[in-house]
Structures are given as C-alpha cells and as structure tokens.
C-alpha cells in the first residue's frame, strides 16, 4: 500500500528538482522558467467501435522548448493523467540534457487499456489520436518527435508515421516525425532493446568505478551479482537478459503484475518471458518459486534492484525495507521523493532514471538523424573499412611468411577484425559512449562537490546547468 501523504509524481519530480536547484546560483526567474511545464494539450476524441462511439482522453505535454524538436514517448495506459504526463515531460527535459541529445522535453499519453482492443481497433484509435496531435504540430519532425513508451511500440509508431505522411505528403523529412519505428518504416537497428541495453551499459560503467561500487557496499564486477527486476516489459526484459547472458549476473527475482518468481540460483529470463506470453502471468512457472505478493520481492535480499515498471513503486511505506544496496531506475520515477530521502539516509546508491533509462532516447536521436540524412549508418564506410583492415592482415601475413617468423593470425581474430561496422555496431558504440560520458559528467559533480551526496542531485545539477546555459544563450 502506498503510504499516505506521498506527493504526486509531478510534485515528487519538483521536490528533486528543488533539492538540486538550491545548490545552484541561477539568475532570478530562470529557475522558475526551467521548473514549470510550458504547455499541456488535452484532447478528447471519439472513435466508432463495435457500433458505439467511444470517447478517449489523451495528452501531449511540452515541458521545455529550450531546444527543438521536443522529444518523449507516448504511453498507452489506464492510469495516464495530466500530472503524470507533466512529470514525465520534465524528466525528458533533464534526461535529454544529461545525455546530450539536442531536444527539449515532452511526453504524451492516452488513457486506454490496450488489451481491451484488437489490432484493427487499436489502429483506428492510434491514428485518430495521432491526427489530433499532428494537426497541432505536436507530432512534427522539427517540433515534436514522439516515441514508444509503456503500452506502445513499433506497431503504434508505424501507424503514427503513416498518418503523418498522409497528412504531409510533400514533407521530405516526414519519417523523422516519430522514432522507435520498425526498420522497414524508417527505424534503426537496436532501438527496440535500446533502453535495456542502456541500463546494462550504465551498470557496466558504474562497476568500472570501483570507488563507487565500494560506496554501495559492493565489491568486484557485475559477475555473480544478484539482481531483482520489477517488470518484464521491453525495458526490464532486455536489461535482465543482457545482464544475465552477457555480464554473468544472476537474476534471482522477477516481479510481474500477478506476483513474482524467485530463484537464488538465477532465473532463465527468456523462458519466463515465453511463459508470460503463453499464460498471461508468472504464476505456475516451473523453474522458480512463485510469490503471490510481488511487491514484497522488492524487499528481497539482492545486490541490484532494477525497478523497470511503473512510477512510485518504492515509496515511504516500503523504502526502509528495501535491502538492495544499489538501485538502478530503469523505469521513470520508480522511487518517490520521500523514499529517495529514506534510501539516501541509509546509504543506498540510486542510479537515477534520467540517466539509467536514457538509452531509449539516445538511440531515438540516432534514428532521427538517420531519417534526416536519408541514409543508413555505415552504408558509406563499412566496405572501405573492411578493405583497409584486409590490407593490414595481408601485409602481416606476408611479413610473417617472408621473414620466416611464421606467426599465424587466429581465424577468430581475423573474423572480428575484418568485419566492418554496420548500423547495429555503430548504434551500440554510440550508446555505450553516451552512457559512459554521461555517467562521468554526473560522477564528477557527485564526487567533486561536498554538498552533493547522491547521483540524482548530481544528474539534476548537470542537466539544469545545460538547460540554463541554453536558455541564456537564447537571451531568455
Ligand atoms: N519513452 C522513452 C523515455 O521515456 C523514450 C523517449 C524517446 O525515445 O523519445 O525515455
């Protein structure tokens, strides 16, 4: 149960913002300008479904236009409301600033339970919502570029871009009006898993900084670390999969809507996902122990807790019982401001949402650039790079033979070295670089200032400073 007197999500974000801004010296008025949400558009539209006219409510909130286009996902969920969309839009402003994607912050939402409608109905509803937003330039390659979020994915983005193209037949950059599209509709390799991949890269970077690992009371590398993940949606699934398959983590608990499954020896993430796909929940999964009260597993003994579902799941009522020394916020706003304070006081390290889940918008940025340049990444360089590498390999082999040294390059080395980077490799490289650089910018403030004791405040400081600089450069 959520404890009483918990602030709303938007208030929670504002409290965190205020905590950081109190440590800055911004010109009068600018602080308020950055804090407030510029505009929220609410639309109510009707769609005729099953012989009846059904009315839906949707939002698109623009938090800050210090850079345009503004960017942020559109979520389809029953709990969507103005407060939530505004909180999420604010987080997008700071997220984009922190990872240096050249966007302002925005977010959208539609109050709907997508499971109640079939594909054709969802298409009608999505196109109609998109139509309303396009009419007002709230979907537009140079002004506002949505992306997937909870309850939306490639399918919805494909409908939206098609809707935009129908309404803007001569816009040569039309495909850049949304990101997270399927590859055949202008998407980019690696976007689907980008947020989960970003969570993995964030943890890898954290574990490269051994002082930070010690600060969390942990030791060593990611290998063997016990991880509990909440939410096996797109973000949680990919994070859990990569961490277990590539970094040697043990996923000892997975929390879903209908409960949780735990296993101290480590769960098979793919097997559980398939199970959920077939049975609608985790209950009955044979290779783990079912726990009906899923939320209780947030309090399990583990090394890393990955909340990858809804906001506000760690609140004043349960924060004290959370045992994980390290929390990485794969979801947006999973820890309330009150819980943040409790966790900080007991020394829990939190890798904050605006950094931890920025992989999605980072790869969205690459997709947008790809759409504007009308060419796939790597198309010009790949074969040329391979040819140059082949030259070196040939020369080394010739030298080795001519001098009688007899060195042999291993086939594995040759395969890897000779393969030029395609789009997926470049996307991963760009994402990894982004996550490393952003961590260091945050860390510099965290470690370098006595008055900054947590990564979240450090992240806000870096982000707010960049937004402020951008406003000041504009003369605002
Ligand atoms: N919805 C994602 C987020 O919250 C991605 C946004 C985007 O790619 O624009 O960051």
XYZ file of C-alpha atoms in Angstrom, residues 225-456:
232
model
C 25.685 -10.163 -8.676
C 22.130 -10.997 -7.608
C 19.607 -8.913 -9.488
C 15.884 -8.440 -8.847
C 13.905 -6.956 -11.734
C 10.431 -5.491 -11.485
C 8.553 -5.616 -14.782
C 9.412 -7.868 -17.681
C 8.222 -5.448 -20.346
C 10.513 -4.180 -23.074
C 12.962 -2.431 -20.719
C 13.057 -4.970 -17.873
C 13.229 -7.945 -20.197
C 16.181 -6.648 -22.205
C 18.053 -5.415 -19.137
C 17.590 -8.770 -17.367
C 18.504 -10.724 -20.478
C 21.704 -8.812 -21.235
C 22.835 -8.695 -17.607
C 22.379 -12.436 -17.161
C 23.588 -13.587 -20.588
C 26.484 -11.184 -21.077
C 27.619 -9.951 -17.654
C 27.175 -13.072 -15.575
C 24.558 -11.575 -13.236
C 22.090 -13.894 -11.541
C 18.509 -12.745 -11.907
C 17.178 -14.042 -8.597
C 13.748 -12.428 -8.730
C 11.317 -11.125 -11.345
C 8.209 -9.235 -10.310
C 5.220 -9.004 -12.626
C 1.579 -7.927 -12.427
C 0.295 -11.216 -10.947
C 3.129 -11.848 -8.491
C 6.800 -12.703 -8.603
C 9.084 -15.649 -9.240
C 12.282 -16.107 -7.272
C 15.195 -18.499 -7.532
C 18.523 -17.953 -5.774
C 20.405 -19.867 -8.452
C 19.180 -17.478 -11.165
C 16.094 -17.448 -13.399
C 16.004 -18.148 -17.133
C 14.753 -14.775 -18.366
C 13.730 -15.927 -21.855
C 11.921 -18.983 -20.535
C 9.956 -16.816 -18.107
C 9.096 -14.297 -20.785
C 7.803 -17.071 -23.029
C 5.789 -18.401 -20.107
C 4.197 -14.995 -19.536
C 3.433 -14.780 -23.257
C 1.588 -18.099 -23.153
C -0.077 -17.908 -19.727
C -0.590 -14.188 -19.171
C 1.427 -14.117 -15.926
C 4.308 -15.627 -13.981
C 2.160 -17.957 -11.855
C 2.901 -21.634 -12.458
C 6.353 -21.055 -13.981
C 8.061 -24.378 -13.241
C 11.661 -23.182 -12.740
C 11.237 -20.870 -9.772
C 9.188 -20.248 -6.649
C 6.021 -18.227 -7.047
C 5.389 -15.375 -4.603
C 1.860 -14.035 -4.731
C 2.677 -10.669 -3.163
C 5.029 -9.452 -5.869
C 5.774 -6.113 -4.177
C 7.325 -7.990 -1.240
C 10.101 -9.165 -3.561
C 11.250 -5.541 -3.907
C 12.429 -6.079 -0.337
C 14.352 -9.264 -1.118
C 17.984 -9.601 -0.252
C 19.860 -8.892 -3.503
C 22.740 -6.766 -4.811
C 20.986 -4.761 -7.508
C 17.317 -3.823 -7.694
C 16.011 -2.852 -11.136
C 12.536 -1.294 -10.990
C 11.502 -1.335 -14.661
C 7.747 -0.875 -14.441
C 5.643 1.919 -13.001
C 6.425 5.082 -11.092
C 6.104 5.320 -7.326
C 6.672 1.629 -6.543
C 9.273 2.401 -3.900
C 7.599 4.796 -1.525
C 7.655 5.869 2.098
C 5.813 2.731 3.063
C 8.408 0.230 1.847
C 11.679 2.145 1.294
C 13.010 1.235 4.705
C 12.605 -2.459 3.987
C 14.436 -2.353 0.638
C 17.673 -4.272 1.176
C 19.406 -3.812 -2.172
C 22.436 -1.545 -1.708
C 22.195 -0.457 -5.355
C 19.040 0.560 -7.220
C 19.038 1.365 -10.907
C 15.894 3.161 -12.036
C 15.065 1.570 -15.370
C 11.526 2.972 -15.129
C 10.752 6.665 -14.877
C 10.155 7.808 -11.309
C 10.019 4.424 -9.537
C 11.299 5.986 -6.286
C 9.205 8.771 -4.754
C 10.892 11.836 -3.280
C 10.079 10.575 0.221
C 11.547 7.150 -0.451
C 14.575 8.774 -2.042
C 15.295 10.543 1.233
C 14.901 7.368 3.305
C 17.175 5.418 0.958
C 19.777 8.174 0.851
C 19.891 8.280 4.626
C 20.578 4.596 4.842
C 23.309 4.735 2.216
C 21.561 3.070 -0.716
C 23.057 4.164 -4.016
C 20.469 5.063 -6.652
C 21.419 5.353 -10.304
C 18.700 7.822 -11.299
C 16.098 7.349 -14.032
C 17.100 10.355 -16.103
C 20.436 8.637 -16.658
C 19.630 4.946 -16.257
C 16.861 4.747 -18.849
C 18.249 7.308 -21.286
C 19.294 4.585 -23.745
C 15.906 4.810 -25.430
C 16.024 8.484 -26.264
C 19.713 8.228 -27.182
C 19.012 5.685 -29.905
C 15.906 7.662 -30.855
C 18.265 10.537 -31.520
C 20.335 8.332 -33.824
C 17.151 7.261 -35.608
C 16.039 10.867 -36.076
C 19.460 11.790 -37.503
C 19.296 8.752 -39.802
C 15.861 9.833 -41.043
C 17.033 13.386 -41.688
C 20.139 12.215 -43.520
C 18.172 9.639 -45.506
C 20.922 7.059 -45.288
C 21.629 4.054 -43.119
C 24.557 4.409 -40.726
C 27.659 2.631 -42.005
C 26.497 2.407 -45.596
C 29.331 4.576 -46.942
C 32.191 3.363 -44.720
C 31.638 -0.304 -43.999
C 33.297 -1.930 -47.021
C 36.043 0.647 -47.153
C 36.857 -0.086 -43.508
C 36.884 -3.815 -44.261
C 39.205 -3.302 -47.256
C 41.691 -1.321 -45.157
C 41.680 -3.975 -42.449
C 42.217 -6.639 -45.094
C 45.306 -4.703 -46.267
C 46.828 -4.906 -42.789
C 46.005 -8.585 -42.379
C 47.510 -9.405 -45.800
C 50.609 -7.384 -45.029
C 51.112 -9.019 -41.618
C 50.744 -12.470 -43.143
C 53.173 -11.598 -45.948
C 55.737 -10.223 -43.471
C 55.374 -13.251 -41.270
C 55.910 -15.604 -44.221
C 58.743 -13.565 -45.814
C 60.738 -13.245 -42.596
C 60.118 -16.853 -41.659
C 58.678 -15.853 -38.263
C 55.644 -17.969 -39.017
C 53.077 -16.029 -36.975
C 49.512 -17.042 -37.609
C 46.590 -14.743 -37.014
C 43.821 -16.753 -35.363
C 40.692 -17.167 -37.512
C 38.628 -15.697 -34.673
C 40.751 -12.535 -34.605
C 40.574 -12.240 -38.382
C 36.804 -12.639 -38.459
C 36.311 -9.969 -35.840
C 38.900 -7.574 -37.210
C 37.808 -7.858 -40.806
C 34.149 -7.156 -40.132
C 33.324 -3.506 -40.788
C 30.820 -1.811 -38.511
C 27.221 -1.930 -39.690
C 24.347 0.090 -38.282
C 23.835 -2.099 -35.210
C 27.509 -1.953 -34.194
C 27.544 1.814 -34.650
C 24.352 2.266 -32.640
C 25.787 0.200 -29.800
C 29.046 2.093 -29.909
C 27.236 5.439 -29.839
C 25.022 4.306 -26.989
C 27.911 2.942 -24.951
C 29.855 6.157 -25.450
C 26.833 8.223 -24.421
C 26.251 6.203 -21.255
C 29.915 6.352 -20.247
C 30.242 10.076 -20.898
C 27.014 10.965 -19.104
C 27.997 8.865 -16.082
C 31.296 10.658 -15.826
C 29.671 14.088 -16.053
C 27.317 13.114 -13.235
C 30.065 11.465 -11.218
C 32.339 14.481 -11.443
C 29.723 16.525 -9.589
C 28.865 13.744 -7.141
C 32.482 13.147 -6.209
C 33.732 16.667 -6.663
C 31.305 18.639 -4.513
C 30.941 18.253 -0.761
C 27.368 19.475 -0.846
C 26.297 16.795 -3.360
C 25.836 13.413 -1.769
C 23.862 11.448 -4.344
C 23.861 10.716 -8.054
C 20.352 12.024 -8.614
